[in-house]
Short mmCIF file of C-alpha atoms in Angstrom, two decimals:
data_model
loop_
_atom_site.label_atom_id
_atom_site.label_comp_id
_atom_site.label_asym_id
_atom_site.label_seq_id
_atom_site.Cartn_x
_atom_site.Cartn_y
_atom_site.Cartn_z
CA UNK I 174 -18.77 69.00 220.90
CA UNK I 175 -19.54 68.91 217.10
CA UNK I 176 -23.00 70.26 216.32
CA UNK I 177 -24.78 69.39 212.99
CA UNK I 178 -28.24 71.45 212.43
CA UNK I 179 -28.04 72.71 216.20
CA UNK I 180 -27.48 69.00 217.52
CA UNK I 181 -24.34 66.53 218.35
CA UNK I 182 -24.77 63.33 216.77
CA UNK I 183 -24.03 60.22 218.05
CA UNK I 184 -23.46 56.84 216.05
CA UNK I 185 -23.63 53.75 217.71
CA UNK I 186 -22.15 51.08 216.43
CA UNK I 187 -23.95 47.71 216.88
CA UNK I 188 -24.34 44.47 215.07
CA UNK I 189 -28.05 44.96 214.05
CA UNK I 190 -31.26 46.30 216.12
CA UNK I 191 -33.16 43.11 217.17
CA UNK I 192 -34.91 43.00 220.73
CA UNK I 193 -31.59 42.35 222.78
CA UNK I 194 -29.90 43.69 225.81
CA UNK I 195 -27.51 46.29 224.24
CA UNK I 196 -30.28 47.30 221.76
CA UNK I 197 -33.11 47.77 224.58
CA UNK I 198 -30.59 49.50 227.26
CA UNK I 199 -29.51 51.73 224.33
CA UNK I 200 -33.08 52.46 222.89
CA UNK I 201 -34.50 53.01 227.07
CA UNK I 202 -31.61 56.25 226.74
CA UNK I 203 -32.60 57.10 223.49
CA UNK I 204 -35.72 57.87 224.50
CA UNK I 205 -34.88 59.56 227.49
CA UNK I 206 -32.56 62.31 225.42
CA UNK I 207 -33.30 65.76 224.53
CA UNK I 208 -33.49 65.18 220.84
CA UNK I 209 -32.95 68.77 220.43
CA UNK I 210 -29.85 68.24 221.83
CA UNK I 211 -28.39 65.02 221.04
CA UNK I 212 -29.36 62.43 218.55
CA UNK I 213 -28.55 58.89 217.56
CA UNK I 214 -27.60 57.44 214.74
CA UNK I 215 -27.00 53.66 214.17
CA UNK I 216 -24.68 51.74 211.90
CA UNK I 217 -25.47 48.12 211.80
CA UNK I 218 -23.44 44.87 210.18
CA UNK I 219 -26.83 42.88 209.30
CA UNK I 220 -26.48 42.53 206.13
CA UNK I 221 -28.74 39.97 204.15
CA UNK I 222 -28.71 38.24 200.74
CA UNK I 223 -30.73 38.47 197.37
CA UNK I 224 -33.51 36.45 196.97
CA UNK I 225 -35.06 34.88 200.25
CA UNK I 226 -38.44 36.68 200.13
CA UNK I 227 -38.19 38.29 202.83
CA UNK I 228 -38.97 42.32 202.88
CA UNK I 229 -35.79 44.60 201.97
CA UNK I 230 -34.77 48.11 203.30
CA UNK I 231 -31.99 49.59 201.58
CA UNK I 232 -31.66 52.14 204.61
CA UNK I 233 -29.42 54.99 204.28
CA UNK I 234 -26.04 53.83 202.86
CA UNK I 235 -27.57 51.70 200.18
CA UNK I 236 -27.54 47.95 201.29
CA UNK I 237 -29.70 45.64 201.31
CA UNK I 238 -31.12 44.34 205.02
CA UNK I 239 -34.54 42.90 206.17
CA UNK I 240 -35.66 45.80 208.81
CA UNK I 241 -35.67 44.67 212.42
CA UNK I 242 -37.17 45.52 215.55
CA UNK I 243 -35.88 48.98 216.76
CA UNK I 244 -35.80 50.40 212.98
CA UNK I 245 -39.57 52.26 212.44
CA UNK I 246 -38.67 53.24 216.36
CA UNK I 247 -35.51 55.17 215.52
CA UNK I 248 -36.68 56.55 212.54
CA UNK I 249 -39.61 58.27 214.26
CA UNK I 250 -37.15 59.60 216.70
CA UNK I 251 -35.17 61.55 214.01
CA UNK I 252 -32.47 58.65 213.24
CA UNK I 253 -30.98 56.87 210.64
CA UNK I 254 -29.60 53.73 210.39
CA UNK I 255 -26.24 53.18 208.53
CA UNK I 256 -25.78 49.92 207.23
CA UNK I 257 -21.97 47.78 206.58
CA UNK I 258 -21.42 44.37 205.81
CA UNK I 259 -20.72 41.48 208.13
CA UNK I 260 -17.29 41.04 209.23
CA UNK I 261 -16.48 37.24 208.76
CA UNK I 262 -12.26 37.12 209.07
CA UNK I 263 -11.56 36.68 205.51
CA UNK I 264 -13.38 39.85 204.15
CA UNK I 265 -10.62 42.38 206.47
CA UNK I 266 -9.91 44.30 203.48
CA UNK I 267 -13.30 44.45 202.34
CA UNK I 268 -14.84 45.30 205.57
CA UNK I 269 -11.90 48.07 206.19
CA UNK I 270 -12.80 49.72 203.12
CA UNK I 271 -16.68 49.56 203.44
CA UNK I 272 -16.22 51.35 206.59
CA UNK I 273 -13.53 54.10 205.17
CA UNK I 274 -15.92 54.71 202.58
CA UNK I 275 -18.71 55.48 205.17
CA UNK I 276 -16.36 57.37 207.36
CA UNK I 277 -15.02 59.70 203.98
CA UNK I 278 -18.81 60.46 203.84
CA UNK I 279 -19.73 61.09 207.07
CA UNK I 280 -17.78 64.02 209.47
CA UNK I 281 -21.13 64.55 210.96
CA UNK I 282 -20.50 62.76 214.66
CA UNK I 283 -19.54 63.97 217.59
CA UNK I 284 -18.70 60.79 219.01
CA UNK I 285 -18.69 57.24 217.53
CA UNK I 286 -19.87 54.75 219.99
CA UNK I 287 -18.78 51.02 219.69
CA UNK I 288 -20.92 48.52 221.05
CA UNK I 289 -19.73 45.64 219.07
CA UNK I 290 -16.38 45.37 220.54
CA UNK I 291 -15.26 42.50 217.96
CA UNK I 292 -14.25 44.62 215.14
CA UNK I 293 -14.25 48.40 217.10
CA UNK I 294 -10.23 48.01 216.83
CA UNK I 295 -10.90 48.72 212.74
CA UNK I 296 -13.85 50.84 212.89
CA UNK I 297 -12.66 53.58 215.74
CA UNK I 298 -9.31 54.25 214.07
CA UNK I 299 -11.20 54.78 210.56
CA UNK I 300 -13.38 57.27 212.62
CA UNK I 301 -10.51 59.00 214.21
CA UNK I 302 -8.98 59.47 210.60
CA UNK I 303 -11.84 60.80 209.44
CA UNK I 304 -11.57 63.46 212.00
CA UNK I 305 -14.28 62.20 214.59
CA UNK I 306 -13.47 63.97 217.64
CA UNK I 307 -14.40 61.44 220.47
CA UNK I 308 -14.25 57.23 220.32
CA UNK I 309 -16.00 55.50 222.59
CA UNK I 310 -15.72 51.44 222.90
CA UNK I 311 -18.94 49.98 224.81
CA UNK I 312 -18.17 46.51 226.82
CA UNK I 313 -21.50 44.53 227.22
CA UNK I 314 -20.27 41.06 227.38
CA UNK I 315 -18.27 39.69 229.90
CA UNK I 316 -17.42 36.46 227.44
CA UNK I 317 -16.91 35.09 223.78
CA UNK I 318 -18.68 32.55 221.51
CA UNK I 319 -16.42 29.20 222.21
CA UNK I 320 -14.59 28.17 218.94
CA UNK I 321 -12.44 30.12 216.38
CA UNK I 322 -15.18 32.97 216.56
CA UNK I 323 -14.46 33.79 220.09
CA UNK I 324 -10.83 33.38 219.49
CA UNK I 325 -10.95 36.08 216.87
CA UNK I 326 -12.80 38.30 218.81
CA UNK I 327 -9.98 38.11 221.42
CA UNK I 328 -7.21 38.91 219.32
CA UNK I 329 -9.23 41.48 217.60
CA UNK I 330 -9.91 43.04 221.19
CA UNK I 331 -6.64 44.01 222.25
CA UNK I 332 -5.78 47.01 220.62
CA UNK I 333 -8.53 48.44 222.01
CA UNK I 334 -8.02 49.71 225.82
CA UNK I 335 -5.15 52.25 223.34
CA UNK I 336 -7.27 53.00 220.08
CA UNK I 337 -10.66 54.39 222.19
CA UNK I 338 -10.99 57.46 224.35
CA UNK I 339 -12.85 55.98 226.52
CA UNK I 340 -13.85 52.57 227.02
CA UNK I 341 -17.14 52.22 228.62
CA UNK I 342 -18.06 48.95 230.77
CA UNK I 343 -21.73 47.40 231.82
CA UNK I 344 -19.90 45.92 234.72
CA UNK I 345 -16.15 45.56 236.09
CA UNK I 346 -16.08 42.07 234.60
CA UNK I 347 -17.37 43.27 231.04
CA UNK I 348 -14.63 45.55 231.23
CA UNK I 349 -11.56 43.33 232.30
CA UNK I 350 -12.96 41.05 229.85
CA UNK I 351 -12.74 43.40 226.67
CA UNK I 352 -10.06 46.01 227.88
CA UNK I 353 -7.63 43.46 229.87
CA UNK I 354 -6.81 43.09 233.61
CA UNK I 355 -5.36 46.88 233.60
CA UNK I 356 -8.83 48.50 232.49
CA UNK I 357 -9.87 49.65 235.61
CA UNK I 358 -6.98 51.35 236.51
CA UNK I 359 -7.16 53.42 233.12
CA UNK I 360 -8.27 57.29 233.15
CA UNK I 361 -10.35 56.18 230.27
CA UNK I 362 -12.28 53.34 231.94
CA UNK I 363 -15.81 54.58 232.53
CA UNK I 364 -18.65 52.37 234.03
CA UNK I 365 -22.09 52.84 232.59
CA UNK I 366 -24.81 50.91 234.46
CA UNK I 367 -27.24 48.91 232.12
CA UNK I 368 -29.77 51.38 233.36
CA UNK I 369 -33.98 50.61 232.92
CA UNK I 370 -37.00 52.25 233.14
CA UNK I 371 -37.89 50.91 236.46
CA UNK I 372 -40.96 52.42 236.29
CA UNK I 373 -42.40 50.31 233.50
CA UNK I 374 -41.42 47.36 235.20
CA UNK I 375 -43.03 48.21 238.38
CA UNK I 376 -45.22 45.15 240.23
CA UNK I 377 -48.84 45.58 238.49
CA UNK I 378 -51.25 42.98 239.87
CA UNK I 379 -54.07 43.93 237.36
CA UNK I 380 -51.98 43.17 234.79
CA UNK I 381 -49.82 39.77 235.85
CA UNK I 382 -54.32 39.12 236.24
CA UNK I 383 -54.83 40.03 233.06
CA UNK I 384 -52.75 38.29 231.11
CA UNK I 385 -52.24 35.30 232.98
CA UNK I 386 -56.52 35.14 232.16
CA UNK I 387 -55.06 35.60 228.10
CA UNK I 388 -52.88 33.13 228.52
CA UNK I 389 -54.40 30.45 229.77
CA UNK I 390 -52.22 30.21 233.37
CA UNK I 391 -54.07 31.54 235.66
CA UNK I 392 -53.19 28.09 237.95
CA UNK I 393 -50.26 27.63 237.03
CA UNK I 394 -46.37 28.41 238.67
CA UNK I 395 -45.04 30.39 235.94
CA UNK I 396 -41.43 30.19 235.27
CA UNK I 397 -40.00 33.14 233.19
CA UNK I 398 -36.83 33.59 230.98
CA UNK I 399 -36.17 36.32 228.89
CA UNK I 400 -32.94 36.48 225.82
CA UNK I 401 -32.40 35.50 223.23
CA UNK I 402 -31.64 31.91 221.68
CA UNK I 403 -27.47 31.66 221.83
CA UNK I 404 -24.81 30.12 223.42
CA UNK I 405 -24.37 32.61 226.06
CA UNK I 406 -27.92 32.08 227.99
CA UNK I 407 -27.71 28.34 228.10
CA UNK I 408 -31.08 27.14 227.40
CA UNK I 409 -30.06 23.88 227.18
CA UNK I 410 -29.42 24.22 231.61
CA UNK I 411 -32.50 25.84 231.41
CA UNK I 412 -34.48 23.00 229.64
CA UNK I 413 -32.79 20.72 232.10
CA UNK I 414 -33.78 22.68 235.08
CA UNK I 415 -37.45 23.18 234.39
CA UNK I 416 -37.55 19.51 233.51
CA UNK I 417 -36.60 18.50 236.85
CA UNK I 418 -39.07 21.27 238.51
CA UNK I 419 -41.62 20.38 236.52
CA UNK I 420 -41.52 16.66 237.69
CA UNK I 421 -41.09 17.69 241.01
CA UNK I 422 -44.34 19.88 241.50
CA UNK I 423 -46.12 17.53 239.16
CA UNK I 424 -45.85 14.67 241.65
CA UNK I 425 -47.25 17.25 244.16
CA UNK I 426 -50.48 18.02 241.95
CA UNK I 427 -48.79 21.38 241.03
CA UNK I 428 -48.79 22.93 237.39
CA UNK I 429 -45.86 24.97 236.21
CA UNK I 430 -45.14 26.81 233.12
CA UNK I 431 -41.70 28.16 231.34
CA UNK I 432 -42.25 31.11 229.58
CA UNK I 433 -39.67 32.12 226.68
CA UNK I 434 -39.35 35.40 225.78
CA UNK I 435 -36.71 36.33 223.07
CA UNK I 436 -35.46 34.77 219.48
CA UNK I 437 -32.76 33.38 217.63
CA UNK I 438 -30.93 30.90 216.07
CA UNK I 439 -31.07 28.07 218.75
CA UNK I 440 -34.59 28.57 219.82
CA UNK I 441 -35.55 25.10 217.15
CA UNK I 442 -32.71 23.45 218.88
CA UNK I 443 -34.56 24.47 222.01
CA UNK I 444 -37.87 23.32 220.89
CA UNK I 445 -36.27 19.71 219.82
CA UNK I 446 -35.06 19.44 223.49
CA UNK I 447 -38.14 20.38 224.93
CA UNK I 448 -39.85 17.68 223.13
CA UNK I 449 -37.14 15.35 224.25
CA UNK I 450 -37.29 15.87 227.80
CA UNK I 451 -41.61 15.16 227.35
CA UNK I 452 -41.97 19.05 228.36
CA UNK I 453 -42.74 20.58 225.26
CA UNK I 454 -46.62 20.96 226.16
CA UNK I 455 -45.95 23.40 229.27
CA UNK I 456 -43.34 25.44 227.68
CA UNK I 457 -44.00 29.36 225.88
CA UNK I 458 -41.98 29.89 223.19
CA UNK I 459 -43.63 33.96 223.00
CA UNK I 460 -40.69 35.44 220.57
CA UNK I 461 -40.20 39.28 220.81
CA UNK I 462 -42.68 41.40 222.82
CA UNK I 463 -42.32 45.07 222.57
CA UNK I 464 -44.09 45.63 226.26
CA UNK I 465 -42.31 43.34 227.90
CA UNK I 466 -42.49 44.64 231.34
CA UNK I 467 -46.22 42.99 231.18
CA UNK I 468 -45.16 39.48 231.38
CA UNK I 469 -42.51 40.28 233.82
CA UNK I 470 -45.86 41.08 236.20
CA UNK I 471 -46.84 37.59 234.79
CA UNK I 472 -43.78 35.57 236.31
CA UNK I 473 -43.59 33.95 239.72
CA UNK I 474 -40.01 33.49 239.42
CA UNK I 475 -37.34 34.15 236.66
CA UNK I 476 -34.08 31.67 235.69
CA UNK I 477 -31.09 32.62 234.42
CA UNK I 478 -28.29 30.40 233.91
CA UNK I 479 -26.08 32.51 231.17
CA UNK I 480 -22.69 30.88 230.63
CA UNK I 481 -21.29 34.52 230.40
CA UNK I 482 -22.66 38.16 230.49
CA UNK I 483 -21.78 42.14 230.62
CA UNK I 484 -24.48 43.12 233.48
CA UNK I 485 -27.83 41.34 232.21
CA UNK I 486 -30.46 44.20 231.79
CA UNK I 487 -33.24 41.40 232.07
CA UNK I 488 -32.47 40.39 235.75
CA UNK I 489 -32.39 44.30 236.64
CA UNK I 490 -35.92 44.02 235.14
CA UNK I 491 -37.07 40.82 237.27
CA UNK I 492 -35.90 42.65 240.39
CA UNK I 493 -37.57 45.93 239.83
CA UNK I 494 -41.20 43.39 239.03
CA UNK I 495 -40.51 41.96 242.50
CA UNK I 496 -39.83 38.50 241.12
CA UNK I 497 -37.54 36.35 242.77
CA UNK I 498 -34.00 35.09 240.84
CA UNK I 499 -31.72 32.72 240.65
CA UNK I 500 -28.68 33.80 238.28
CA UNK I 501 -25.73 31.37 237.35
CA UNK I 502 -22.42 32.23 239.05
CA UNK I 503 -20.80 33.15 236.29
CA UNK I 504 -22.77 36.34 235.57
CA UNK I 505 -21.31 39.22 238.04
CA UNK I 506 -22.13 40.54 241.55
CA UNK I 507 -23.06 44.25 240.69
CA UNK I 508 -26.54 42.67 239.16
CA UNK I 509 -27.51 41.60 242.73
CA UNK I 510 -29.48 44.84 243.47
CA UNK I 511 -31.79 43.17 246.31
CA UNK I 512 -31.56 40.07 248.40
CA UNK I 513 -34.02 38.93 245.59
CA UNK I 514 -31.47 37.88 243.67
CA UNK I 515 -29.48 34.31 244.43
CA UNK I 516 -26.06 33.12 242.59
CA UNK I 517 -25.75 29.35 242.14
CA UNK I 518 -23.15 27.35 240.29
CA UNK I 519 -23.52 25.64 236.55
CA UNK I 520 -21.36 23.01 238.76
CA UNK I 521 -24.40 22.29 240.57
CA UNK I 522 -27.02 20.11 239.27
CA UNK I 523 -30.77 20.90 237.42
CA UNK I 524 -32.04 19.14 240.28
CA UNK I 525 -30.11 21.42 242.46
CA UNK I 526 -31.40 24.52 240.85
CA UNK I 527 -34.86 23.00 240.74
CA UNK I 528 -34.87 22.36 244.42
CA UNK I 529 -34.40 26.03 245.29
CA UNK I 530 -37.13 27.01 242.60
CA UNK I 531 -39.15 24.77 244.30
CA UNK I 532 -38.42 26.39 247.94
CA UNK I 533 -38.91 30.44 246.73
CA UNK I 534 -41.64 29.94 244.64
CA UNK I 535 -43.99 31.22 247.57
CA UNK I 536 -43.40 34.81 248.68
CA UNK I 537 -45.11 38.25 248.71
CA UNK I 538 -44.48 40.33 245.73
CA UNK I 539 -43.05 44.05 246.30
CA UNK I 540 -42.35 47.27 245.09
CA UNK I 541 -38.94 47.14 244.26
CA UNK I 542 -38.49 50.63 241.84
CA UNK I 543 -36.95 52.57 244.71
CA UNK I 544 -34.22 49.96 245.03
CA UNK I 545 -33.70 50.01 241.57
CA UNK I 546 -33.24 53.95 241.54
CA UNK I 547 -31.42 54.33 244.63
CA UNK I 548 -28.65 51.63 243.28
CA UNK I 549 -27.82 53.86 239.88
CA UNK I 550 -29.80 51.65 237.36
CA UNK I 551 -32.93 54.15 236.55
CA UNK I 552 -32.35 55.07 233.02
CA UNK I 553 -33.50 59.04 233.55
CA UNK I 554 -30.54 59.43 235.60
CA UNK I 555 -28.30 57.60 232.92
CA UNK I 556 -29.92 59.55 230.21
CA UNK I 557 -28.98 63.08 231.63
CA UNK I 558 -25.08 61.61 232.50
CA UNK I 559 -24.55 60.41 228.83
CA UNK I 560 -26.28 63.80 228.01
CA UNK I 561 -23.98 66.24 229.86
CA UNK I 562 -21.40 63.49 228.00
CA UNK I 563 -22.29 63.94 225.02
CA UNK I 564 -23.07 67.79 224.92
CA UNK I 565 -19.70 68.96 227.00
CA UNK I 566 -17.29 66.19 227.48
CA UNK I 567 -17.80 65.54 230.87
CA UNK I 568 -18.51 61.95 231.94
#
């Protein structure tokens, strides 16, 4: 592999570096690499406009972006972040030439890495004309946005399984959903567990103490969510569900609690809803939390009715904390690591979902990491595949 000052670079290409799934199961590797070795670079698409008040980076190529989450991170880990503007449809040209331009400037990569599958049919063959030896496309999502959006990002998909050298997959689904029905029959299809440190998120009950004491829940049935605010995760199911459990337990003399972890741009639509349904007071909106394996600990049991996903990261998590699950249908198999885990339709009613809440909310909490490991989803062991990868070709 191409070596720059002793190490192979890596860019991966992602829409920006906020607290989500491809971002954390990305940055759990990162940290797991020899950086003597290997080390990652990141080009991003979130660019922002003049004017709104808010705290600019120019970054390393020169425009301007509000830094997020995972940027001071990287750059104490020996990064830099790359920066292009959003593809919207109508800017093709533009957006083709921004990322020539970067390409014509940088032959430093050993591999180019593209997690945001929408528009890796125009970035990968810029990097391969630029002379990048090795193209990677990353499938995390086993779905689209509905609209024109998602019907763009379908059209824009299908060059793909033939422009990459390898397309990579979070699950078979994710892959057959971004590569087409023949992916897994492909010598380039590779699948590449959303791995975690299951370690972190082993079942502390000094700390679910601790911060339920913080908090303020110490008596309370605390249901947890974590993603962020979008279409995909459905918290509009969610609201609906909790509403109905929350009724339910109430009429019982029970106290519950749904805590939020995550952000984005439907999380005041969420709010409005919650106020709606006259739940608003026992909801936790908690944003972004950089430790979240702590209120993992602080769960009793974790919903998670996504309309679509790749392999959700977050209910690897849940399992290796012990907590109990109950995942929408839609979201596939392979994340059932333990008979923790229960699939139930979006056919099915809130008060459906509620009622088997209601049932499992009682049960013994367990050490689940060695379940986690044995099944292929601790990150160290991800880490040193993508290393021997990235270092000699082998995968």
């Amino acid at each position: 592999m191409m070596e720059t000052d002793g190490k192979v670079r890596v860019l991966h290409v992602l829409g920006g570096l906020s607290l989500g799934g491809a971002e954390s199961r990305i940055m759990d590797l990162y940290r797991c690499m020899d950086r003597e070795k290997v080390q990652f670079d990141f080009l991003v698409h979130q660019k922002t406009e003049e004017g709104d008040g808010k705290r600019k980076s120019r970054g390393q190529s020169g425009i301007s972006r509000i830094p997020e989450f995972y940027d001071a991170e990287i750059e104490s880990l020996g990064g830099k972040v790359y920066v292009l503007p959003k593809f919207k449809g109508y800017n093709y040209v533009s957006y083709k030439k921004a990322v020539r331009d970067f390409f014509n400037r940088h032959h430093e990569y050993a591999v180019v890495q593209g997690h945001m599958t929408s528009t890796a049919s125009i970035y990968l063959p810029e990097a391969r004309r630029a002379g990048i030896p090795v193209l990677c496309a990353h499938a995390r999502s086993a779905g689209v946005d509905k609209g024109i959006k998602g019907w763009m990002t379908r059209l824009l998909r299908l060059p793909l399984l033939k422009r990459a050298d390898y397309c990579f997959a979070c699950s078979g689904e994710a892959g057959q959903a971004v590569f087409g029905k023949g992916w897994n029959g492909s010598p380039k299809a590779r699948l590449i567990p959303n791995a975690i440190d299951a370690e972190k998120f082993r079942y502390d009950e000094a700390v679910r103490n601790r911060l339920r004491r913080e908090l303020g829940i110490g008596d309370c049935y605390v249901i947890g969510h974590v993603g962020r605010f979008h279409y995909a995760k459905n918290h509009e199911f969610l609201l609906e569900i909790f509403e109905r459990l929350h009724r339910r337990l109430s009429e019982k003399g029970k106290r519950c609690v749904l805590m939020l972890l995550g952000e984005g741009g439907g999380m005041e639509a969420a709010k409005a809803q919650a106020g709606r349904l006259g739940i608003a007071g026992d909801i936790l909106f908690m944003g972004n939390k950089k430790e979240v394996e702590a209120y993992y600990q602080a769960f009793d049991f974790f919903l998670f009715p996504s309309r679509f996903e790749g392999l959700p990261g977050t209910v690897v998590e849940a399992q290796a904390a012990g907590l109990r699950c109950l995942v929408s249908d839609r979201i596939t198999a392979e994340v059932g690591l333990s008979e923790l885990v229960c699939f139930e339709s979006l056919d099915k009613s809130a008060d459906v979902w509620a009622e088997y809440a209601e049932r499992h909310l009682e049960y013994k909490r367990e050490d689940m990491c060695g379940c986690i490991k044995a099944s292929g989803f601790d990150v160290k062991e991800q880490a040193a595949r993508l290393e021997g990868f990235y270092l000699r070709g082998i995968l």
